[in-house]
mmCIF file of C-alpha atoms and ligand atoms in Angstrom:
data_model
loop_
_atom_site.group_PDB
_atom_site.id
_atom_site.type_symbol
_atom_site.label_atom_id
_atom_site.label_comp_id
_atom_site.label_asym_id
_atom_site.label_seq_id
_atom_site.Cartn_x
_atom_site.Cartn_y
_atom_site.Cartn_z
ATOM 1 C CA MET G 1 -70.238 -79.639 -75.941
ATOM 2 C CA SER G 2 -67.051 -79.668 -78.205
ATOM 3 C CA ARG G 3 -65.654 -76.867 -80.396
ATOM 4 C CA PHE G 4 -66.787 -78.978 -83.339
ATOM 5 C CA ASP G 5 -70.206 -78.904 -82.899
ATOM 6 C CA GLN G 6 -70.339 -75.451 -84.300
ATOM 7 C CA HIS G 7 -70.629 -77.296 -87.570
ATOM 8 C CA ARG G 8 -73.783 -79.095 -86.456
ATOM 9 C CA ILE G 9 -76.926 -77.945 -87.944
ATOM 10 C CA VAL G 10 -79.342 -76.715 -85.214
ATOM 11 C CA PRO G 11 -82.788 -78.452 -86.174
ATOM 12 C CA GLY G 12 -85.169 -75.521 -87.427
ATOM 13 C CA ALA G 13 -82.239 -73.106 -88.389
ATOM 14 C CA LYS G 14 -81.728 -71.555 -91.598
ATOM 15 C CA LEU G 15 -78.866 -72.919 -93.854
ATOM 16 C CA ARG G 16 -76.982 -70.948 -96.521
ATOM 17 C CA LEU G 17 -74.229 -73.138 -97.670
ATOM 18 C CA ALA G 18 -72.408 -69.862 -99.031
ATOM 19 C CA ASP G 19 -71.941 -68.564 -95.576
ATOM 20 C CA HIS G 20 -69.913 -71.870 -94.332
ATOM 21 C CA ASP G 21 -66.327 -71.272 -95.718
ATOM 22 C CA PRO G 22 -65.273 -74.799 -97.227
ATOM 23 C CA HIS G 23 -61.875 -73.746 -96.724
ATOM 24 C CA GLY G 24 -61.836 -72.699 -92.949
ATOM 25 C CA THR G 25 -60.871 -74.569 -90.128
ATOM 26 C CA PRO G 26 -62.297 -72.681 -87.215
ATOM 27 C CA ALA G 27 -62.680 -74.996 -84.681
ATOM 28 C CA PHE G 28 -59.174 -76.212 -84.398
ATOM 29 C CA ASP G 29 -56.180 -73.132 -83.383
ATOM 30 C CA GLY G 30 -53.219 -75.246 -84.644
ATOM 31 C CA ASP G 31 -51.813 -76.013 -88.357
ATOM 32 C CA LYS G 32 -52.049 -78.912 -90.583
ATOM 33 C CA GLN G 33 -49.031 -80.602 -88.721
ATOM 34 C CA GLU G 34 -50.570 -80.398 -85.229
ATOM 35 C CA GLY G 35 -54.018 -81.107 -86.859
ATOM 36 C CA LYS G 36 -52.689 -84.483 -88.166
ATOM 37 C CA GLN G 37 -51.453 -85.167 -84.665
ATOM 38 C CA ARG G 38 -54.309 -84.611 -82.864
ATOM 39 C CA LEU G 39 -56.161 -86.841 -85.488
ATOM 40 C CA ALA G 40 -53.581 -89.761 -84.795
ATOM 41 C CA ALA G 41 -54.469 -89.535 -81.021
ATOM 42 C CA LEU G 42 -58.273 -89.573 -82.163
ATOM 43 C CA ASN G 43 -57.838 -92.456 -84.343
ATOM 44 C CA GLU G 44 -56.153 -94.453 -81.526
ATOM 45 C CA ARG G 45 -59.397 -93.304 -79.073
ATOM 46 C CA LEU G 46 -61.517 -94.673 -82.069
ATOM 47 C CA GLU G 47 -59.989 -97.855 -82.414
ATOM 48 C CA GLU G 48 -60.689 -98.465 -78.437
ATOM 49 C CA LEU G 49 -64.002 -97.321 -78.380
ATOM 50 C CA GLN G 50 -65.145 -99.257 -81.708
ATOM 51 C CA GLU G 51 -63.664 -102.493 -79.916
ATOM 52 C CA ALA G 52 -65.723 -101.786 -76.624
ATOM 53 C CA LEU G 53 -68.703 -101.346 -78.692
ATOM 54 C CA TYR G 54 -67.905 -104.542 -80.584
ATOM 55 C CA ALA G 55 -67.620 -106.261 -77.028
ATOM 56 C CA GLU G 56 -70.453 -104.895 -75.514
ATOM 57 C CA GLY G 57 -72.880 -105.853 -78.336
ATOM 58 C CA LYS G 58 -75.747 -103.684 -77.676
ATOM 59 C CA GLN G 59 -75.466 -100.367 -79.344
ATOM 60 C CA ARG G 60 -75.315 -99.175 -82.833
ATOM 61 C CA LEU G 61 -73.980 -96.411 -84.727
ATOM 62 C CA LEU G 62 -74.609 -95.321 -88.383
ATOM 63 C CA VAL G 63 -72.421 -92.382 -90.065
ATOM 64 C CA VAL G 64 -73.584 -91.176 -93.308
ATOM 65 C CA LEU G 65 -71.525 -89.407 -95.780
ATOM 66 C CA GLN G 66 -72.531 -87.239 -98.286
ATOM 67 C CA ALA G 67 -70.843 -84.990 -100.700
ATOM 68 C CA LEU G 68 -70.710 -83.721 -104.437
ATOM 69 C CA ASP G 69 -68.251 -85.508 -106.842
ATOM 70 C CA ALA G 70 -64.766 -85.071 -105.458
ATOM 71 C CA GLY G 71 -65.812 -84.055 -102.325
ATOM 72 C CA GLY G 72 -63.884 -86.657 -100.375
ATOM 73 C CA LYS G 73 -65.786 -89.339 -99.210
ATOM 74 C CA ASP G 74 -63.329 -92.187 -99.687
ATOM 75 C CA GLY G 75 -60.552 -90.199 -98.534
ATOM 76 C CA THR G 76 -62.604 -89.434 -95.287
ATOM 77 C CA ILE G 77 -63.541 -93.234 -94.943
ATOM 78 C CA ARG G 78 -59.444 -94.234 -95.087
ATOM 79 C CA ALA G 79 -58.126 -91.639 -92.758
ATOM 80 C CA VAL G 80 -61.026 -91.363 -90.583
ATOM 81 C CA PHE G 81 -61.540 -95.511 -89.868
ATOM 82 C CA ASP G 82 -57.505 -96.202 -90.576
ATOM 83 C CA GLY G 83 -56.701 -99.142 -88.187
ATOM 84 C CA VAL G 84 -59.962 -99.518 -86.931
ATOM 85 C CA ASN G 85 -60.958 -103.559 -86.764
ATOM 86 C CA PRO G 86 -63.206 -104.629 -89.973
ATOM 87 C CA GLN G 87 -64.576 -106.595 -87.908
ATOM 88 C CA GLY G 88 -67.819 -104.708 -86.802
ATOM 89 C CA VAL G 89 -67.532 -102.063 -89.236
ATOM 90 C CA LYS G 90 -69.474 -102.032 -92.339
ATOM 91 C CA VAL G 91 -69.230 -99.914 -95.420
ATOM 92 C CA LYS G 92 -71.672 -99.624 -97.809
ATOM 93 C CA CYS G 93 -71.747 -97.415 -101.043
ATOM 94 C CA PHE G 94 -74.964 -96.587 -102.547
ATOM 95 C CA LYS G 95 -74.375 -96.195 -106.440
ATOM 96 C CA ARG G 96 -76.896 -95.782 -109.194
ATOM 97 C CA PRO G 97 -80.053 -98.125 -108.246
ATOM 98 C CA THR G 98 -80.700 -101.155 -110.067
ATOM 99 C CA GLU G 99 -83.845 -102.057 -111.843
ATOM 100 C CA LEU G 100 -84.681 -104.177 -108.767
ATOM 101 C CA GLU G 101 -84.012 -101.315 -106.247
ATOM 102 C CA LEU G 102 -86.151 -98.833 -108.618
ATOM 103 C CA ALA G 103 -89.173 -101.098 -108.592
ATOM 104 C CA HIS G 104 -89.361 -100.567 -104.791
ATOM 105 C CA ASP G 105 -89.847 -97.415 -102.551
ATOM 106 C CA PHE G 106 -86.287 -95.484 -101.984
ATOM 107 C CA LEU G 107 -85.768 -96.714 -98.422
ATOM 108 C CA TRP G 108 -86.166 -100.449 -99.576
ATOM 109 C CA ARG G 109 -82.544 -100.569 -100.767
ATOM 110 C CA VAL G 110 -80.827 -98.909 -97.723
ATOM 111 C CA HIS G 111 -82.945 -100.601 -94.859
ATOM 112 C CA PRO G 112 -80.829 -103.891 -94.466
ATOM 113 C CA HIS G 113 -77.420 -101.915 -94.618
ATOM 114 C CA VAL G 114 -78.208 -100.138 -91.063
ATOM 115 C CA PRO G 115 -75.820 -101.340 -88.209
ATOM 116 C CA GLY G 116 -77.034 -104.473 -86.077
ATOM 117 C CA ASN G 117 -75.971 -104.379 -82.368
ATOM 118 C CA GLY G 118 -72.259 -103.519 -82.172
ATOM 119 C CA GLU G 119 -71.833 -102.466 -85.255
ATOM 120 C CA ILE G 120 -70.703 -99.373 -87.165
ATOM 121 C CA ALA G 121 -72.002 -98.788 -90.239
ATOM 122 C CA ILE G 122 -70.609 -96.386 -92.813
ATOM 123 C CA TRP G 123 -72.837 -94.899 -95.722
ATOM 124 C CA ASN G 124 -70.876 -93.518 -98.801
ATOM 125 C CA ARG G 125 -74.197 -91.709 -100.083
ATOM 126 C CA SER G 126 -77.243 -92.803 -98.762
ATOM 127 C CA HIS G 127 -80.903 -92.476 -99.006
ATOM 128 C CA TYR G 128 -80.351 -88.717 -99.574
ATOM 129 C CA GLU G 129 -79.526 -89.246 -103.213
ATOM 130 C CA ASP G 130 -83.019 -89.705 -103.761
ATOM 131 C CA VAL G 131 -83.911 -85.955 -102.794
ATOM 132 C CA LEU G 132 -80.223 -84.320 -104.002
ATOM 133 C CA VAL G 133 -79.472 -86.506 -107.817
ATOM 134 C CA VAL G 134 -83.027 -87.202 -108.195
ATOM 135 C CA ARG G 135 -84.392 -83.758 -107.319
ATOM 136 C CA VAL G 136 -81.499 -82.131 -109.372
ATOM 137 C CA HIS G 137 -82.281 -84.407 -112.814
ATOM 138 C CA ASP G 138 -85.928 -84.634 -112.113
ATOM 139 C CA LEU G 139 -86.152 -88.552 -112.001
ATOM 140 C CA VAL G 140 -89.300 -88.471 -110.322
ATOM 141 C CA PRO G 141 -91.943 -85.701 -110.037
ATOM 142 C CA LYS G 142 -91.395 -83.146 -107.260
ATOM 143 C CA ALA G 143 -94.772 -83.601 -105.379
ATOM 144 C CA GLN G 144 -93.150 -87.319 -105.076
ATOM 145 C CA TRP G 145 -89.311 -86.193 -103.967
ATOM 146 C CA ARG G 146 -91.048 -83.349 -101.461
ATOM 147 C CA ARG G 147 -92.774 -85.728 -99.352
ATOM 148 C CA ARG G 148 -89.339 -87.457 -99.022
ATOM 149 C CA TYR G 149 -88.094 -85.335 -96.506
ATOM 150 C CA GLU G 150 -90.899 -86.185 -94.065
ATOM 151 C CA HIS G 151 -90.333 -89.916 -94.914
ATOM 152 C CA ILE G 152 -86.653 -89.657 -94.291
ATOM 153 C CA ALA G 153 -87.037 -87.946 -90.961
ATOM 154 C CA ALA G 154 -89.703 -90.540 -90.003
ATOM 155 C CA PHE G 155 -87.395 -93.457 -90.864
ATOM 156 C CA GLU G 156 -84.610 -92.106 -89.005
ATOM 157 C CA ARG G 157 -86.491 -91.160 -86.020
ATOM 158 C CA LEU G 158 -87.625 -95.218 -85.824
ATOM 159 C CA LEU G 159 -84.083 -96.525 -86.251
ATOM 160 C CA ALA G 160 -82.841 -93.765 -83.393
ATOM 161 C CA ASP G 161 -85.696 -95.005 -81.168
ATOM 162 C CA GLU G 162 -85.170 -98.511 -81.800
ATOM 163 C CA GLY G 163 -81.380 -97.636 -80.351
ATOM 164 C CA THR G 164 -79.327 -96.613 -83.593
ATOM 165 C CA VAL G 165 -77.342 -93.734 -82.880
ATOM 166 C CA ILE G 166 -77.010 -91.649 -86.108
ATOM 167 C CA ARG G 167 -74.367 -89.040 -87.576
ATOM 168 C CA LYS G 168 -74.699 -87.261 -90.906
ATOM 169 C CA PHE G 169 -71.686 -85.205 -92.509
ATOM 170 C CA PHE G 170 -72.054 -82.982 -95.644
ATOM 171 C CA LEU G 171 -68.208 -82.629 -96.954
ATOM 172 C CA HIS G 172 -68.685 -79.106 -98.283
ATOM 173 C CA ILE G 173 -66.209 -78.404 -100.909
ATOM 174 C CA SER G 174 -65.458 -75.151 -103.184
ATOM 175 C CA LYS G 175 -66.119 -75.112 -106.846
ATOM 176 C CA ASP G 176 -62.597 -74.194 -107.456
ATOM 177 C CA GLU G 177 -61.450 -77.126 -105.196
ATOM 178 C CA GLN G 178 -63.713 -79.592 -107.103
ATOM 179 C CA ARG G 179 -62.180 -78.395 -110.518
ATOM 180 C CA GLU G 180 -58.457 -79.002 -108.984
ATOM 181 C CA ARG G 181 -59.677 -82.353 -108.066
ATOM 182 C CA LEU G 182 -61.219 -83.312 -111.119
ATOM 183 C CA GLN G 183 -58.541 -82.091 -113.247
ATOM 184 C CA GLU G 184 -56.032 -84.192 -110.975
ATOM 185 C CA ARG G 185 -58.288 -87.256 -112.190
ATOM 186 C CA ILE G 186 -57.606 -86.471 -115.867
ATOM 187 C CA ASP G 187 -54.100 -85.839 -115.218
ATOM 188 C CA ASN G 188 -53.025 -88.224 -112.856
ATOM 189 C CA PRO G 189 -53.242 -91.792 -114.368
ATOM 190 C CA LYS G 190 -53.234 -93.444 -111.122
ATOM 191 C CA LYS G 191 -56.406 -91.121 -110.123
ATOM 192 C CA ARG G 192 -58.062 -91.808 -113.955
ATOM 193 C CA TRP G 193 -59.989 -94.487 -112.504
ATOM 194 C CA LYS G 194 -62.285 -92.224 -110.478
ATOM 195 C CA TRP G 195 -63.390 -90.312 -113.614
ATOM 196 C CA ASN G 196 -66.914 -90.293 -114.688
ATOM 197 C CA ASP G 197 -68.032 -88.680 -117.983
ATOM 198 C CA GLY G 198 -71.089 -87.616 -115.908
ATOM 199 C CA ASP G 199 -68.910 -85.455 -113.476
ATOM 200 C CA LEU G 200 -68.849 -82.336 -115.541
ATOM 201 C CA GLN G 201 -72.516 -82.574 -116.032
ATOM 202 C CA GLU G 202 -73.110 -82.729 -112.394
ATOM 203 C CA ARG G 203 -70.699 -79.802 -111.947
ATOM 204 C CA ALA G 204 -72.360 -77.894 -114.560
ATOM 205 C CA ARG G 205 -75.537 -78.350 -111.942
ATOM 206 C CA TRP G 206 -73.590 -77.122 -109.068
ATOM 207 C CA ASN G 207 -75.806 -74.303 -107.690
ATOM 208 C CA ASP G 208 -78.852 -76.622 -108.131
ATOM 209 C CA TYR G 209 -77.017 -79.241 -105.801
ATOM 210 C CA GLN G 210 -76.087 -76.586 -103.295
ATOM 211 C CA GLU G 211 -79.857 -75.590 -103.174
ATOM 212 C CA ALA G 212 -80.823 -79.406 -102.850
ATOM 213 C CA TYR G 213 -78.551 -79.862 -100.077
ATOM 214 C CA GLU G 214 -79.414 -76.709 -98.310
ATOM 215 C CA GLU G 215 -83.165 -77.927 -98.014
ATOM 216 C CA ALA G 216 -82.318 -81.797 -97.680
ATOM 217 C CA ILE G 217 -80.014 -80.637 -94.532
ATOM 218 C CA VAL G 218 -82.418 -78.095 -93.120
ATOM 219 C CA ALA G 219 -85.520 -80.519 -93.408
ATOM 220 C CA THR G 220 -83.995 -83.699 -91.646
ATOM 221 C CA SER G 221 -81.096 -82.336 -89.479
ATOM 222 C CA THR G 222 -82.877 -83.563 -85.805
ATOM 223 C CA GLU G 223 -81.537 -84.079 -82.411
ATOM 224 C CA ALA G 224 -81.498 -87.890 -82.976
ATOM 225 C CA ALA G 225 -79.781 -87.605 -86.559
ATOM 226 C CA PRO G 226 -78.143 -84.101 -86.854
ATOM 227 C CA TRP G 227 -76.222 -83.362 -90.040
ATOM 228 C CA TYR G 228 -72.908 -81.249 -89.838
ATOM 229 C CA VAL G 229 -71.501 -79.365 -92.318
ATOM 230 C CA VAL G 230 -67.948 -79.927 -92.632
ATOM 231 C CA PRO G 231 -65.276 -77.788 -94.226
ATOM 232 C CA ALA G 232 -63.546 -80.034 -96.584
ATOM 233 C CA ASP G 233 -61.085 -78.105 -98.890
ATOM 234 C CA ARG G 234 -58.494 -79.236 -96.391
ATOM 235 C CA ASN G 235 -58.522 -82.867 -95.936
ATOM 236 C CA TRP G 236 -56.882 -82.551 -92.604
ATOM 237 C CA TYR G 237 -59.660 -80.711 -91.062
ATOM 238 C CA ARG G 238 -62.504 -82.711 -92.458
ATOM 239 C CA ASP G 239 -60.806 -85.711 -90.984
ATOM 240 C CA LEU G 240 -60.329 -84.199 -87.969
ATOM 241 C CA VAL G 241 -63.827 -82.520 -87.470
ATOM 242 C CA ILE G 242 -65.673 -86.237 -88.234
ATOM 243 C CA SER G 243 -62.961 -88.101 -85.993
ATOM 244 C CA GLU G 244 -63.663 -85.666 -83.041
ATOM 245 C CA VAL G 245 -67.715 -85.938 -83.616
ATOM 246 C CA LEU G 246 -67.540 -89.513 -83.645
ATOM 247 C CA VAL G 247 -65.269 -89.996 -80.577
ATOM 248 C CA HIS G 248 -67.380 -87.307 -78.783
ATOM 249 C CA THR G 249 -70.549 -89.516 -79.802
ATOM 250 C CA LEU G 250 -69.215 -92.855 -78.869
ATOM 251 C CA GLU G 251 -67.953 -91.431 -75.822
ATOM 252 C CA GLY G 252 -71.559 -90.173 -74.948
ATOM 253 C CA MET G 253 -72.815 -94.093 -75.570
ATOM 254 C CA HIS G 254 -71.204 -94.997 -72.402
ATOM 255 C CA ILE G 255 -70.400 -98.182 -73.470
ATOM 256 C CA ARG G 256 -69.712 -100.862 -70.967
ATOM 257 C CA LEU G 257 -67.777 -103.991 -71.507
ATOM 258 C CA PRO G 258 -69.334 -107.415 -70.546
ATOM 259 C CA GLU G 259 -68.083 -107.912 -67.048
ATOM 260 C CA GLY G 260 -67.530 -111.679 -67.539
ATOM 261 C CA ASP G 261 -67.909 -114.629 -65.191
ATOM 262 C CA PRO G 262 -66.566 -113.073 -61.503
ATOM 263 C CA ASP G 263 -66.205 -116.988 -60.740
ATOM 264 C CA ILE G 264 -63.058 -117.428 -63.366
ATOM 265 C CA ALA G 265 -60.560 -115.096 -61.530
ATOM 266 C CA GLY G 266 -57.814 -116.907 -60.072
ATOM 267 C CA THR G 267 -58.307 -119.845 -62.515
ATOM 268 C CA VAL G 268 -54.853 -120.862 -64.138
ATOM 269 C CA VAL G 269 -54.707 -121.987 -67.656
ATOM 270 C CA LYS G 270 -52.741 -124.970 -67.873
HETATM 271 P P1 AMP U 1 -69.716 -92.484 -106.935
HETATM 272 O O1 AMP U 1 -70.072 -92.333 -105.848
HETATM 273 O O2 AMP U 1 -68.823 -91.363 -107.937
HETATM 274 O O3 AMP U 1 -69.443 -93.918 -107.470
HETATM 275 O O4 AMP U 1 -71.447 -92.243 -108.168
HETATM 276 C C1 AMP U 1 -72.232 -92.953 -107.891
HETATM 277 C C2 AMP U 1 -73.231 -92.228 -108.568
HETATM 278 O O5 AMP U 1 -74.747 -92.854 -108.381
HETATM 279 C C3 AMP U 1 -73.882 -90.808 -108.423
HETATM 280 O O6 AMP U 1 -73.704 -90.314 -109.456
HETATM 281 C C4 AMP U 1 -74.889 -90.946 -107.609
HETATM 282 O O7 AMP U 1 -75.453 -89.777 -107.882
HETATM 283 C C5 AMP U 1 -75.488 -91.836 -108.178
HETATM 284 N N1 AMP U 1 -76.858 -92.402 -107.579
HETATM 285 C C6 AMP U 1 -76.496 -92.788 -106.072
HETATM 286 N N2 AMP U 1 -77.811 -93.120 -105.498
HETATM 287 C C7 AMP U 1 -78.509 -92.715 -106.585
HETATM 288 C C8 AMP U 1 -79.942 -92.567 -106.541
HETATM 289 N N3 AMP U 1 -80.998 -93.141 -105.720
HETATM 290 N N4 AMP U 1 -80.685 -92.303 -107.809
HETATM 291 C C9 AMP U 1 -79.734 -92.005 -108.910
HETATM 292 N N5 AMP U 1 -78.757 -91.778 -108.588
HETATM 293 C C10 AMP U 1 -78.040 -92.386 -107.625
HETATM 294 MG MG1 MG U 2 -68.056 -89.957 -108.468
#
């Protein structure tokens, strides 16, 4: 058990996001500078573990990132996976579905992007959008999205039973922090490309999204595919929590490097 497990949502537990301080740093005693030092060490360890996972070629890890707009998904990927060998790591962003995707069941578009042996897959948004944005905007009838919690849990159980380790992170920011970040996207020309006209409409539905997240997380946090609610107002703490959980997870996978042919010992390459 690591102290960072306090952010894991225990299966069957109740969840009120309002009880989780987005600005808190409860699992770490140090300040930002110490947090960044710790992060650097974890980052090196993650690099080693990812290389070993790839070399072993037998196990797979799926990382799901969900957040409201400006929640920090992109920054998380940049910081946590900084320097990790892109070979063996694949990032997939799930945007608004295409016509072809909409012509299929909601899991159809995600399944091809699960990790294969030796791989880490990182999902920037995911099948959870189909019980989040879809619910908030009534994109399908309630009776239909309601059933999806069970389908999601069954899908993830299938992945886990077939050998995929799954970790899911909700980057929890405060409404104030979102305002600042969205304002920055307007004011800073270098960030303006991130601005979407829809962002303000989504912000107006803040409470609906909190509720949709609470229900989705509670309905689908399982032993095999746990959710973590990560305080995300402070980027360094967010990165630290996720790095710590991933390093801990990979260490628990007992990765073994292939031994290779013992007969080559002593062979001299000329
Ligand atoms: P962004 O991550 O800012 O590039 O925006 C992607 C947009 O696609 C977000 O507004 C998501 O809510 C939206 N999106 C992702 N998946 C779905 C989905 N299954 N149905 C509807 N909208 C989606
Ligand atoms: Mg956006």
